[in-house]
Coordinates of C-alpha atoms in Angstrom, one line a residue:
M272 CA -15.3 -8.8 -3.9
M273 CA -12.9 -6.0 -3.4
S274 CA -13.8 -5.4 -0.4
K275 CA -10.5 -4.4 0.6
M276 CA -9.9 -2.1 -2.3
I277 CA -13.1 -0.4 -2.2
E278 CA -13.8 0.6 1.1
P279 CA -9.9 2.2 2.2
I280 CA -9.6 5.5 0.2
T281 CA -8.5 5.2 -3.1
F282 CA -6.6 8.3 -5.1
T283 CA -7.1 9.5 -9.0
V284 CA -5.2 11.0 -11.2
P285 CA -5.4 13.2 -14.7
L286 CA -3.1 12.4 -16.8
S287 CA -2.4 15.3 -18.3
F288 CA -0.7 16.2 -21.5
E289 CA 3.0 16.4 -19.3
A290 CA 2.0 13.3 -18.6
H291 CA 2.4 11.9 -22.5
E292 CA 5.0 14.0 -23.0
I293 CA 7.3 11.9 -21.2
A294 CA 5.7 8.9 -21.6
Q295 CA 6.3 9.4 -25.5
Q296 CA 9.8 10.5 -24.8
C297 CA 10.5 7.6 -22.3
G298 CA 9.3 5.0 -25.5
K299 CA 10.9 6.3 -28.2
Q300 CA 13.0 4.2 -30.8
S301 CA 11.6 0.7 -29.1
S302 CA 9.3 -2.3 -30.9
P303 CA 5.6 -1.6 -30.8
K304 CA 5.3 -4.7 -27.9
K305 CA 7.9 -2.2 -25.9
F306 CA 6.9 1.2 -26.8
K307 CA 3.1 0.3 -25.3
Q308 CA 5.2 -1.3 -22.5
V309 CA 6.5 2.1 -21.3
Y310 CA 4.8 3.9 -21.9
L311 CA 2.2 2.0 -19.1
N312 CA 4.5 1.6 -16.8
T313 CA 5.4 6.1 -17.3
L314 CA 2.0 6.4 -16.6
A315 CA 1.4 4.8 -13.8
V316 CA 5.0 6.0 -12.6
Y317 CA 3.5 10.0 -13.3
A318 CA 0.9 9.1 -11.1
V319 CA 2.2 7.6 -8.1
D320 CA 5.1 10.5 -8.0
F321 CA 2.4 13.0 -8.1
Y322 CA 0.5 10.6 -4.9
L323 CA 3.5 10.6 -3.1
R324 CA 4.6 14.1 -3.5
C325 CA 1.1 15.9 -2.1
M326 CA 1.7 13.5 1.0
G327 CA 4.8 15.3 1.4
F328 CA 7.4 12.8 0.3
E329 CA 9.9 14.0 -1.6
T330 CA 10.5 12.1 -4.6
D331 CA 13.7 11.4 -7.3
W332 CA 12.5 10.0 -10.5
P333 CA 15.5 11.0 -12.7
V334 CA 17.6 8.8 -11.1
S335 CA 15.1 5.7 -11.2
D336 CA 15.8 3.5 -13.6
S337 CA 11.9 3.7 -15.6
R338 CA 13.8 7.2 -16.8
N339 CA 17.1 5.4 -17.7
P340 CA 16.8 4.8 -22.0
L341 CA 18.9 1.8 -21.0
M342 CA 17.9 0.1 -18.7
L343 CA 13.9 1.2 -19.6
K344 CA 15.2 -0.8 -23.5
L345 CA 16.6 -3.9 -21.0
M346 CA 14.2 -4.6 -19.0
D347 CA 10.2 -4.4 -17.9
V348 CA 10.9 -2.0 -14.9
A349 CA 8.5 0.8 -13.7
D350 CA 10.6 2.0 -9.8
L351 CA 9.9 5.1 -8.0
D352 CA 12.9 6.7 -5.9
I353 CA 11.9 8.4 -2.5
K354 CA 14.1 9.7 -0.7
Q355 CA 14.9 8.6 2.3
I356 CA 13.1 5.4 2.0
G357 CA 13.8 3.3 -1.0
K358 CA 12.0 2.3 -4.4
I359 CA 8.7 1.7 -5.2
E360 CA 7.3 -0.4 -8.1
C361 CA 4.7 1.2 -10.0
C362 CA 2.2 -1.6 -11.2
P363 CA -0.1 -0.7 -14.5
V364 CA -3.3 -2.5 -14.0
L365 CA -5.3 -2.5 -17.0
P366 CA -9.5 -1.8 -16.7
D367 CA -10.8 -5.2 -16.5
A368 CA -7.9 -6.6 -14.8
D369 CA -8.6 -8.4 -11.2
A370 CA -5.0 -8.8 -10.2
C371 CA -1.7 -7.3 -10.3
Q372 CA 0.5 -7.7 -12.5
I373 CA 5.0 -7.8 -11.0
S374 CA 7.8 -7.8 -13.7
Y375 CA 9.8 -10.1 -12.6
D376 CA 12.7 -7.4 -13.3
A377 CA 11.7 -5.7 -10.2
W378 CA 11.2 -8.5 -7.7
G379 CA 14.3 -7.6 -5.9
D380 CA 15.3 -3.4 -4.1
R381 CA 12.0 -2.6 -3.6
I382 CA 9.7 -1.3 -0.4
G383 CA 6.8 -2.5 -2.2
Y384 CA 4.3 -2.1 -5.5
I385 CA 2.1 0.1 -5.3
A386 CA -1.2 -1.0 -8.5
V387 CA -2.2 1.8 -10.5
Q388 CA -5.3 1.3 -12.8
L389 CA -5.6 3.8 -15.7
D390 CA -9.0 4.3 -17.3
Q391 CA -9.3 3.0 -21.1
S392 CA -8.9 6.1 -22.7
L393 CA -5.3 7.1 -20.9
K394 CA -7.0 10.2 -19.2
Q395 CA -6.6 8.8 -15.4
A396 CA -5.2 6.6 -13.5
T397 CA -6.4 5.6 -10.2
L398 CA -4.0 4.3 -7.2
L399 CA -5.4 1.5 -5.4
G400 CA -3.6 -0.4 -3.3
F401 CA -0.4 -1.7 -2.4
T402 CA 1.7 -5.1 -1.0
R403 CA 5.2 -5.9 -0.2
T404 CA 4.0 -9.7 -1.8
V405 CA 6.6 -10.4 -4.7
A406 CA 5.0 -12.7 -6.8
K407 CA 3.9 -12.9 -11.0
Q408 CA 0.9 -11.7 -9.2
V409 CA -0.9 -10.3 -7.2
P410 CA -5.3 -10.3 -6.7
L411 CA -6.6 -6.1 -6.6
D412 CA -8.5 -7.7 -3.2
E413 CA -5.8 -8.7 -1.8
M414 CA -3.6 -5.6 -1.9
N415 CA -3.2 -3.5 1.1
S416 CA -4.7 0.1 1.9
L417 CA -3.4 3.4 0.5
E418 CA -3.5 4.6 4.3
D419 CA -1.5 1.2 5.4
L420 CA 1.2 2.2 2.4
L421 CA 1.8 5.6 4.1
I422 CA 1.9 4.5 7.5
Y423 CA 4.7 1.9 5.8
M424 CA 6.3 4.4 4.3
N425 CA 6.9 7.0 8.1
R426 CA 7.8 4.1 10.1
I427 CA 10.5 3.1 7.0
K428 CA 11.3 6.5 7.0
Q429 CA 11.4 6.6 11.3
L430 CA 14.0 4.3 11.2
K431 CA 16.5 5.3 9.1
P432 CA 19.3 7.4 10.9
I433 CA 19.6 10.5 10.4
N434 CA 23.5 11.6 10.3
L435 CA 24.1 14.7 12.4
M436 CA 27.8 15.1 11.6
N437 CA 26.5 16.0 8.3
W438 CA 25.0 19.3 9.8
F439 CA 28.4 20.7 10.2
D440 CA 28.5 20.5 6.7
D441 CA 24.9 21.8 6.1
V442 CA 23.5 19.0 4.8
F443 CA 20.1 18.7 6.2
D444 CA 17.3 15.8 5.7
A445 CA 14.8 16.6 3.6
G446 CA 11.7 18.0 6.6
W447 CA 14.4 19.2 8.6
Q448 CA 13.2 23.0 8.5
V449 CA 14.2 26.2 10.0
I450 CA 13.6 26.8 13.5
D451 CA 11.6 30.7 11.5
E452 CA 9.7 28.1 9.4
L453 CA 8.4 26.3 12.2
L454 CA 8.2 28.2 15.6
N455 CA 7.2 32.0 16.0
P456 CA 9.6 33.8 18.3
K457 CA 7.8 33.5 21.3
Q458 CA 7.8 29.3 21.3
F459 CA 11.5 29.4 20.9
E460 CA 14.6 31.5 21.9
F461 CA 18.2 30.8 21.3
R462 CA 20.2 29.9 25.1
S463 CA 22.3 27.2 24.7
F464 CA 25.6 26.0 22.6
R465 CA 26.5 30.0 22.3
S466 CA 30.2 30.0 21.7
N467 CA 32.0 33.5 20.9
N468 CA 28.4 34.7 20.4
A469 CA 27.9 32.1 17.7
L470 CA 24.5 30.1 17.2
P471 CA 23.7 27.0 18.1
I472 CA 23.0 24.9 14.6
D473 CA 20.1 23.5 14.8
R474 CA 16.8 22.3 12.8
G475 CA 13.2 21.6 14.0
H476 CA 10.7 19.1 12.7
K477 CA 6.9 19.0 13.2
I478 CA 5.4 16.0 14.4
D479 CA 2.0 14.3 13.6
L480 CA 0.5 12.1 16.3
G481 CA -2.4 11.8 14.5
M482 CA -5.9 12.1 17.0
Q483 CA -4.1 11.6 20.0
L484 CA -3.3 15.5 19.6
A485 CA -6.5 17.3 18.5
E486 CA -6.1 20.2 17.5
H487 CA -2.4 20.4 18.9
S488 CA 0.8 20.4 16.4
V489 CA 4.7 20.0 18.1
A490 CA 8.0 21.1 16.6
L491 CA 11.1 18.6 17.8
I492 CA 14.0 21.0 18.2
V493 CA 17.7 18.9 17.9
S494 CA 20.4 21.8 18.5
L495 CA 24.7 21.2 18.1
P496 CA 27.2 23.0 19.0
P497 CA 28.2 25.8 16.2
E498 CA 31.3 23.7 15.7
P499 CA 32.3 19.8 15.6
E500 CA 34.4 19.0 18.8
L501 CA 35.9 15.7 20.5
E502 CA 32.2 15.1 22.7
V503 CA 29.1 17.0 20.6
N504 CA 26.8 17.7 23.6
I505 CA 23.0 17.5 22.0
E506 CA 19.6 19.5 22.8
I507 CA 16.5 18.0 21.6
A508 CA 13.1 19.5 22.4
V509 CA 9.9 19.2 21.8
H510 CA 7.7 22.6 20.9
P511 CA 4.1 23.4 20.6
M512 CA 3.5 24.8 17.7
G513 CA 1.0 27.4 15.0
N514 CA -1.5 29.2 17.6
Q515 CA -0.7 27.3 20.6
T516 CA 0.8 28.1 23.6
Y517 CA 1.4 24.7 26.4
L518 CA 2.3 21.5 24.6
P519 CA -0.6 18.5 26.1
P520 CA 0.1 17.4 29.4
G521 CA 1.0 13.9 29.0
L522 CA 3.7 13.8 26.2
K523 CA 6.8 12.1 26.9
L524 CA 9.8 12.5 24.8
M525 CA 12.1 9.4 25.2
L526 CA 16.1 9.2 24.6
I527 CA 16.6 5.6 23.8
N528 CA 19.8 3.6 23.0
E529 CA 20.7 1.5 20.3
S530 CA 20.4 -1.6 23.3
E531 CA 16.2 -0.2 23.0
E532 CA 17.0 0.7 27.2
L533 CA 14.9 3.9 27.9
L534 CA 18.2 5.9 29.2
Y535 CA 15.9 9.3 30.3
Q536 CA 12.3 10.2 29.8
V537 CA 10.2 14.1 30.6
E538 CA 7.1 14.5 30.3
S539 CA 5.0 17.5 29.5
R540 CA 2.7 19.1 32.7
K541 CA -0.2 21.4 32.7
A542 CA 1.4 24.1 31.2
D543 CA 4.2 23.0 29.7
N544 CA 5.8 24.6 26.8
V545 CA 8.6 23.0 26.1
I546 CA 9.8 19.9 27.1
K547 CA 13.7 19.2 26.3
F548 CA 17.3 17.6 27.6
E549 CA 21.0 17.7 27.2
F550 CA 23.2 14.4 26.8
T551 CA 26.9 13.8 24.8
P552 CA 26.1 10.8 22.4
D553 CA 30.1 8.6 21.9
L554 CA 31.4 9.3 18.4
R555 CA 28.7 6.7 15.6
E556 CA 26.7 6.0 18.3
L557 CA 22.7 5.3 17.4
F558 CA 20.3 6.6 19.7
S559 CA 16.4 7.5 18.8
I560 CA 14.2 9.7 19.9
N561 CA 10.4 8.9 20.9
I562 CA 7.5 11.2 21.5
V563 CA 5.3 9.8 23.3
L564 CA 1.0 10.6 23.4
G565 CA -1.3 7.9 24.5
D566 CA -1.0 5.1 22.1
A567 CA 0.4 7.5 19.9
N568 CA 4.4 6.7 19.4
V569 CA 6.5 8.5 16.8
R570 CA 10.4 8.0 16.7
Q571 CA 13.2 9.0 15.0
S572 CA 16.1 7.8 14.7
F573 CA 19.9 9.8 14.5
R574 CA 24.0 8.8 14.8
L575 CA 26.6 11.2 15.0

């Protein structure tokens, strides 16, 4: 009984003309057996790419081995590169199969494996679940849900440190937006790091704490001085988003060092419209920012 696979959500992707055109292109100049392998693999990657982009992740299929003609000729791969996270393997599953087959060529350099069931007509693909188990085959009823996959990928993304020195070269990580895109003027005012009337370098990231926030959304704002200095003073702030004027009471903003020690913490009160602090890390120092509300905890790591 596939209780693990049926009760959690699945996701079905229509396999459009574009999907088949890409599969045809990837499989050309191959033997009939190899053509079928590449064709089905490509449809599976197409479906996973569509799903992850719908879920807000940035993918880079063109740089993946599954779009490299030489790698496709030599190996059985269906990988998809996900920015800031890594590679995931997209394993095609035929309609009557009860297990996900994992190519030996994909046993390394993968954060996991997604089972993608293709229907008989190849008109649609259904993402069934994922596994981190490296094996020749994994029974479908032992796969983890897509919900677990999203939690897992977000955890990987949060643990990868953002290099703030890149911000001085106008190189920003995916998901970090200019302030005007996140907040209205009443929710944010520039007040720090003015030097010769120069504005700070700042970006914001929407933070989702799930049901703990009810109708509230918050933005994590990181501000740097206009130019790199011997000592870089950083301001960390959390603001309400949307139509909200105040932060939910009890929201904690924490500064954690590389040894997992709590260096600083500020907590919102009943009518706070911002919580923030400033600090000066050492060059190349790794630190993390935790935003906590009740049992929900979001972490983002940084490095100068």
